Amino acid sequence: ADRPADRKRPAILLASAFHPWEVSTPEFVFDAALQLLTATDPSTRNWLKELAFVLIPFTNPDGSHTFWHESNRFGRKNRRRIGRSQGQNIGVDLNRNFPFRWSPYTNLYNSNEPSSTFYRGTSPGSEPETKAIMRLAQRERFVSSVSYHAAATRILVPYTIDGVKNPKPSTAWIVAREMEKKLPHAFGRKPYKFVRNLYPVTGTDQDWHYFTYGTLAYLVEVPWSNPPPERLRESVIHSRPIWQHLAERWVAGPSLTVSVRRAGRPLNARIMIKEIKHFEGERQRTHPQTGQYHTYL
């Protein structure tokens, strides 16, 4: 942000390397950082005037260290040992550990077995990395977020969990359809496709952000996991409109900031927009330290 100490402005989160063996994902966050730090065009300067950006290239630092310096057999989970039954494949899949619809549901990509690559952990929000993201989100109340994964050339729009009903109308899907028009490029004849999910999962950061704070949280499956340089450059350049649209859409609107105060002091108030119906018990609230709530419309 142009004034990082301004705690009242809305913030956008970009995060990657939840699963470090999805090798290319940090490059998308580093590229966004470079754009924001060096660009001098009016649009970028305006984004930095109106918004704050929080960028996390390595959400899973221990898993990243293990993948790069010990063995590329292990690169999805963090490396916190849980019990004695994990063998060498220790840790938890962080994107199964968030406390929204975390459950004993199992299939090929969700597991209660500690030795599984898709192990969800002992309890919702059990892992230090998960807790760190949750504390950050509690502090910032992100208006939108992008988490980068690989490599299906898909963009997942919340809610992604089967059986969970989206608000009506769904701002997340409306903004997604706008974004889709800015992503015509085909990666090996395959453009980005917007979908609800790739397969049934629970405990994802994306749905937790969306449910807890109303964050327009998108999970981007970038085209290639470990591409040669020319394809990496192609995928990074032609994926920029994802986060750039979220920034421009906030500035251009329609968007809304609500400030609730009493006797000059901020209130932690519940916010409801009459025209939007919710079905999952979402209760969006103003930030207790600022009394503000930010949302796309």
Coordinates of C-alpha atoms in Angstrom, one line a residue:
A1 CA 0.0 0.0 0.0
D2 CA 1.1 3.6 -0.4
R3 CA 0.4 4.0 3.3
P4 CA 0.8 0.6 5.0
A5 CA -0.1 2.0 8.4
D6 CA -3.6 2.7 7.2
R7 CA -5.6 -0.1 8.8
K8 CA -9.0 1.0 7.5
R9 CA -8.5 0.3 3.8
P10 CA -9.6 -3.0 2.3
A11 CA -6.9 -5.7 1.7
I12 CA -6.3 -8.3 -0.9
L13 CA -4.4 -11.6 -0.2
L14 CA -2.3 -13.5 -2.7
A15 CA -0.8 -16.8 -1.4
S16 CA 1.0 -19.8 -2.9
A17 CA 3.0 -22.9 -2.1
F18 CA 0.4 -24.5 0.1
H19 CA 1.7 -27.6 -1.6
P20 CA 5.4 -27.0 -2.5
W21 CA 5.6 -29.7 -5.1
E22 CA 3.3 -27.4 -7.2
V23 CA 6.6 -25.8 -8.0
S24 CA 5.6 -22.8 -10.2
T25 CA 3.1 -21.3 -7.8
P26 CA 5.4 -18.8 -5.9
E27 CA 6.3 -17.2 -9.2
F28 CA 2.8 -15.8 -9.6
V29 CA 3.0 -14.1 -6.2
F30 CA 6.5 -12.8 -6.8
D31 CA 5.4 -11.5 -10.2
A32 CA 2.5 -9.6 -8.5
A33 CA 4.9 -8.2 -6.0
L34 CA 7.2 -7.0 -8.8
Q35 CA 4.3 -5.4 -10.6
L36 CA 3.1 -3.6 -7.5
L37 CA 6.5 -2.4 -6.4
T38 CA 7.8 -1.1 -9.7
A39 CA 4.8 -0.2 -11.9
T40 CA 4.2 3.5 -12.4
D41 CA 1.0 3.4 -14.5
P42 CA -2.0 5.3 -13.1
S43 CA -4.1 2.1 -12.5
T44 CA -1.5 0.4 -10.3
R45 CA -0.8 3.7 -8.4
N46 CA -4.5 4.0 -7.8
W47 CA -4.8 0.4 -6.5
L48 CA -2.0 1.1 -4.0
K49 CA -3.8 4.3 -2.9
E50 CA -7.2 2.5 -2.3
L51 CA -6.1 -1.0 -1.3
A52 CA -3.5 -2.9 0.7
F53 CA -1.9 -6.1 -0.7
V54 CA -0.6 -9.0 1.5
L55 CA 1.5 -11.5 -0.4
I56 CA 2.7 -14.9 0.9
P57 CA 4.9 -16.8 -1.5
F58 CA 5.5 -19.7 0.8
T59 CA 2.5 -20.6 2.9
N60 CA 4.1 -24.0 3.8
P61 CA 7.8 -23.1 4.5
D62 CA 8.7 -26.5 6.2
G63 CA 7.2 -28.5 3.3
S64 CA 9.1 -26.3 0.9
H65 CA 12.4 -26.9 2.6
T66 CA 11.8 -30.6 2.6
F67 CA 10.8 -30.7 -1.0
W68 CA 13.8 -28.6 -2.2
H69 CA 16.5 -29.8 0.1
E70 CA 15.6 -33.4 1.2
S71 CA 13.3 -35.3 -1.1
N72 CA 10.9 -34.4 -3.8
R73 CA 8.8 -37.4 -2.8
F74 CA 7.4 -35.2 0.0
G75 CA 6.0 -31.9 -1.1
R76 CA 2.3 -31.6 -0.3
K77 CA 2.1 -31.6 3.5
N78 CA 3.7 -29.6 6.2
R79 CA 6.3 -31.5 8.3
R80 CA 4.9 -31.6 11.7
R81 CA 5.0 -35.2 12.9
I82 CA 1.8 -36.5 14.4
G83 CA 2.0 -39.8 16.2
R84 CA 4.1 -42.8 15.0
S85 CA 2.1 -44.1 12.1
Q86 CA 3.0 -41.5 9.5
G87 CA 6.3 -43.2 8.4
Q88 CA 8.3 -40.8 6.3
N89 CA 5.3 -39.0 4.9
I90 CA 4.8 -36.9 8.0
G91 CA 2.6 -33.8 8.3
V92 CA -0.8 -32.5 7.3
D93 CA -2.3 -31.2 4.0
L94 CA -2.9 -27.6 5.0
N95 CA -5.7 -27.2 2.4
R96 CA -7.8 -29.8 4.2
N97 CA -7.2 -28.4 7.7
F98 CA -9.3 -25.2 7.8
P99 CA -12.3 -25.1 10.1
F100 CA -15.2 -24.9 7.7
R101 CA -17.0 -28.2 7.1
W102 CA -13.9 -30.0 8.3
S103 CA -15.3 -33.5 8.8
P104 CA -14.4 -37.2 8.7
Y105 CA -15.6 -37.3 5.1
T106 CA -13.1 -39.5 3.1
N107 CA -12.4 -40.2 -0.6
L108 CA -9.4 -40.3 -2.8
Y109 CA -8.4 -36.7 -1.9
N110 CA -9.5 -36.4 1.8
S111 CA -8.1 -38.7 4.4
N112 CA -8.1 -39.4 8.2
E113 CA -5.0 -41.6 7.8
P114 CA -1.9 -39.8 9.1
S115 CA 0.3 -41.5 6.4
S116 CA -1.9 -40.2 3.6
T117 CA -0.7 -37.4 1.3
F118 CA -4.2 -35.9 1.8
Y119 CA -4.3 -36.2 5.6
R120 CA -6.6 -33.5 7.1
G121 CA -5.0 -33.4 10.6
T122 CA -6.2 -34.3 14.1
S123 CA -8.7 -31.4 14.3
P124 CA -9.9 -28.4 12.4
G125 CA -7.3 -25.6 12.4
S126 CA -4.7 -27.8 14.2
E127 CA -1.6 -26.7 12.2
P128 CA 0.6 -23.7 13.0
E129 CA 0.5 -22.6 9.3
T130 CA -3.3 -22.8 9.3
K131 CA -3.5 -20.8 12.5
A132 CA -1.2 -18.2 11.1
I133 CA -3.4 -17.7 8.1
M134 CA -6.5 -17.5 10.3
R135 CA -4.9 -14.9 12.6
L136 CA -3.8 -12.9 9.5
A137 CA -7.4 -13.0 8.1
Q138 CA -8.9 -12.0 11.4
R139 CA -6.6 -9.0 11.4
E140 CA -7.1 -7.9 7.8
R141 CA -10.6 -9.2 6.9
F142 CA -9.6 -9.6 3.3
V143 CA -12.0 -8.3 0.7
S144 CA -10.7 -10.8 -1.8
S145 CA -8.0 -13.4 -2.1
V146 CA -6.2 -15.7 -4.6
S147 CA -4.5 -18.9 -3.6
Y148 CA -2.3 -20.5 -6.3
H149 CA -2.1 -24.2 -6.9
A150 CA -1.3 -26.4 -9.9
A151 CA -2.0 -27.6 -12.5
A152 CA -5.5 -28.0 -13.9
T153 CA -6.0 -24.6 -15.7
R154 CA -9.1 -24.1 -13.5
I155 CA -10.3 -21.3 -11.2
L156 CA -12.4 -22.5 -8.3
V157 CA -15.2 -20.2 -7.2
P158 CA -16.6 -20.6 -3.6
Y159 CA -18.4 -22.4 -2.2
T160 CA -16.5 -25.5 -3.5
I161 CA -17.7 -28.0 -1.0
D162 CA -20.5 -30.2 -2.2
G163 CA -23.8 -29.6 -0.4
V164 CA -22.9 -26.1 0.7
K165 CA -25.2 -23.5 -0.9
N166 CA -23.9 -20.2 -2.3
P167 CA -25.5 -16.9 -1.4
K168 CA -28.1 -15.7 -3.9
P169 CA -27.2 -13.7 -5.9
S170 CA -23.6 -14.9 -5.7
T171 CA -21.2 -11.9 -5.9
A172 CA -18.3 -14.4 -6.2
W173 CA -19.7 -15.9 -9.4
I174 CA -20.7 -12.5 -10.8
V175 CA -17.1 -11.2 -10.3
A176 CA -15.8 -14.5 -11.7
R177 CA -17.8 -14.1 -14.9
E178 CA -16.4 -10.6 -15.3
M179 CA -12.9 -11.9 -14.8
E180 CA -13.4 -14.7 -17.3
K181 CA -13.7 -12.2 -20.1
K182 CA -10.2 -10.9 -19.3
L183 CA -8.6 -14.4 -19.6
P184 CA -9.0 -15.5 -23.2
H185 CA -5.5 -16.9 -23.6
A186 CA -5.3 -20.6 -24.2
F187 CA -2.4 -22.5 -22.6
G188 CA -1.7 -25.3 -25.1
R189 CA -5.3 -24.8 -26.4
K190 CA -6.7 -24.8 -22.9
P191 CA -8.0 -21.5 -21.4
Y192 CA -8.9 -21.1 -17.8
K193 CA -12.3 -22.6 -16.9
F194 CA -14.3 -21.4 -13.9
V195 CA -15.7 -24.3 -11.8
R196 CA -17.1 -25.0 -8.4
N197 CA -14.5 -27.7 -7.6
L198 CA -12.2 -30.3 -9.2
Y199 CA -13.3 -33.0 -6.8
P200 CA -15.1 -33.2 -3.5
V201 CA -13.0 -31.7 -0.6
T202 CA -13.5 -30.2 2.8
G203 CA -11.5 -27.9 5.0
T204 CA -10.1 -25.6 2.3
D205 CA -8.8 -22.1 3.0
Q206 CA -10.9 -20.7 0.2
D207 CA -14.3 -21.7 1.6
W208 CA -13.2 -20.8 5.2
H209 CA -12.3 -17.2 4.0
Y210 CA -15.6 -16.9 2.1
F211 CA -17.7 -18.2 5.0
T212 CA -16.0 -16.4 7.8
Y213 CA -15.4 -12.9 6.4
G214 CA -17.2 -12.8 3.1
T215 CA -13.9 -12.7 1.3
L216 CA -14.2 -13.3 -2.5
A217 CA -11.7 -16.2 -2.3
Y218 CA -10.6 -17.8 -5.6
L219 CA -8.4 -20.9 -5.9
V220 CA -6.4 -20.8 -9.1
E221 CA -5.1 -24.0 -10.6
V222 CA -2.3 -22.6 -12.8
P223 CA -1.6 -24.4 -16.2
W224 CA 1.7 -26.1 -15.3
S225 CA 3.3 -27.3 -12.1
N226 CA 7.0 -27.3 -13.2
P227 CA 7.2 -25.9 -16.7
P228 CA 10.2 -24.8 -18.7
P229 CA 11.0 -21.1 -18.6
E230 CA 9.1 -20.1 -21.6
R231 CA 5.9 -21.8 -20.5
L232 CA 6.3 -20.4 -16.9
R233 CA 6.6 -16.9 -18.4
E234 CA 3.5 -17.5 -20.5
S235 CA 1.4 -18.8 -17.6
V236 CA 2.5 -16.0 -15.3
I237 CA 1.9 -13.2 -17.8
H238 CA -1.5 -14.4 -18.9
S239 CA -2.7 -15.1 -15.3
R240 CA -2.1 -11.5 -14.1
P241 CA -5.7 -10.4 -15.0
I242 CA -7.0 -12.6 -12.1
W243 CA -5.6 -10.5 -9.3
Q244 CA -5.6 -7.3 -11.3
H245 CA -9.3 -7.6 -12.0
L246 CA -10.0 -8.0 -8.2
A247 CA -8.0 -4.8 -7.6
E248 CA -9.6 -2.8 -10.4
R249 CA -13.1 -4.1 -9.7
W250 CA -12.8 -2.8 -6.1
V251 CA -11.7 0.7 -7.3
A252 CA -14.1 0.9 -10.2
G253 CA -17.0 -0.6 -8.2
P254 CA -19.6 -1.3 -7.4
S255 CA -18.1 -1.8 -3.9
L256 CA -19.2 -0.8 -0.4
T257 CA -17.6 0.3 2.8
V258 CA -19.7 0.4 5.9
S259 CA -18.6 2.2 9.1
V260 CA -20.4 1.6 12.3
R261 CA -19.6 3.7 15.4
R262 CA -21.3 4.7 18.6
A263 CA -20.2 7.8 20.6
G264 CA -17.1 7.9 18.3
R265 CA -16.1 4.3 19.0
P266 CA -16.1 1.5 16.5
L267 CA -18.7 -1.2 16.9
N268 CA -18.4 -4.9 16.1
A269 CA -21.8 -5.0 14.2
R270 CA -23.4 -7.6 12.1
I271 CA -23.9 -6.5 8.5
M272 CA -26.7 -7.8 6.2
I273 CA -27.4 -6.7 2.7
K274 CA -31.1 -7.1 2.1
E275 CA -30.9 -8.1 -1.5
I276 CA -28.5 -11.0 -0.8
K277 CA -29.9 -14.2 0.8
H278 CA -27.6 -16.5 2.8
F279 CA -28.2 -20.2 3.5
E280 CA -25.2 -21.4 5.6
G281 CA -25.5 -19.2 8.6
E282 CA -22.9 -16.6 7.5
R283 CA -22.7 -13.7 9.8
Q284 CA -20.5 -10.9 8.4
R285 CA -19.4 -8.3 10.9
T286 CA -17.5 -5.1 11.0
H287 CA -13.9 -5.1 12.2
P288 CA -14.0 -4.5 16.0
Q289 CA -10.9 -2.2 15.8
T290 CA -12.2 0.0 13.0
G291 CA -15.9 -0.5 12.9
Q292 CA -15.6 -1.0 9.1
Y293 CA -16.8 -3.7 6.7
H294 CA -15.7 -3.8 3.1
T295 CA -17.4 -5.8 0.3
Y296 CA -17.8 -6.0 -3.4
L297 CA -21.3 -5.6 -4.7

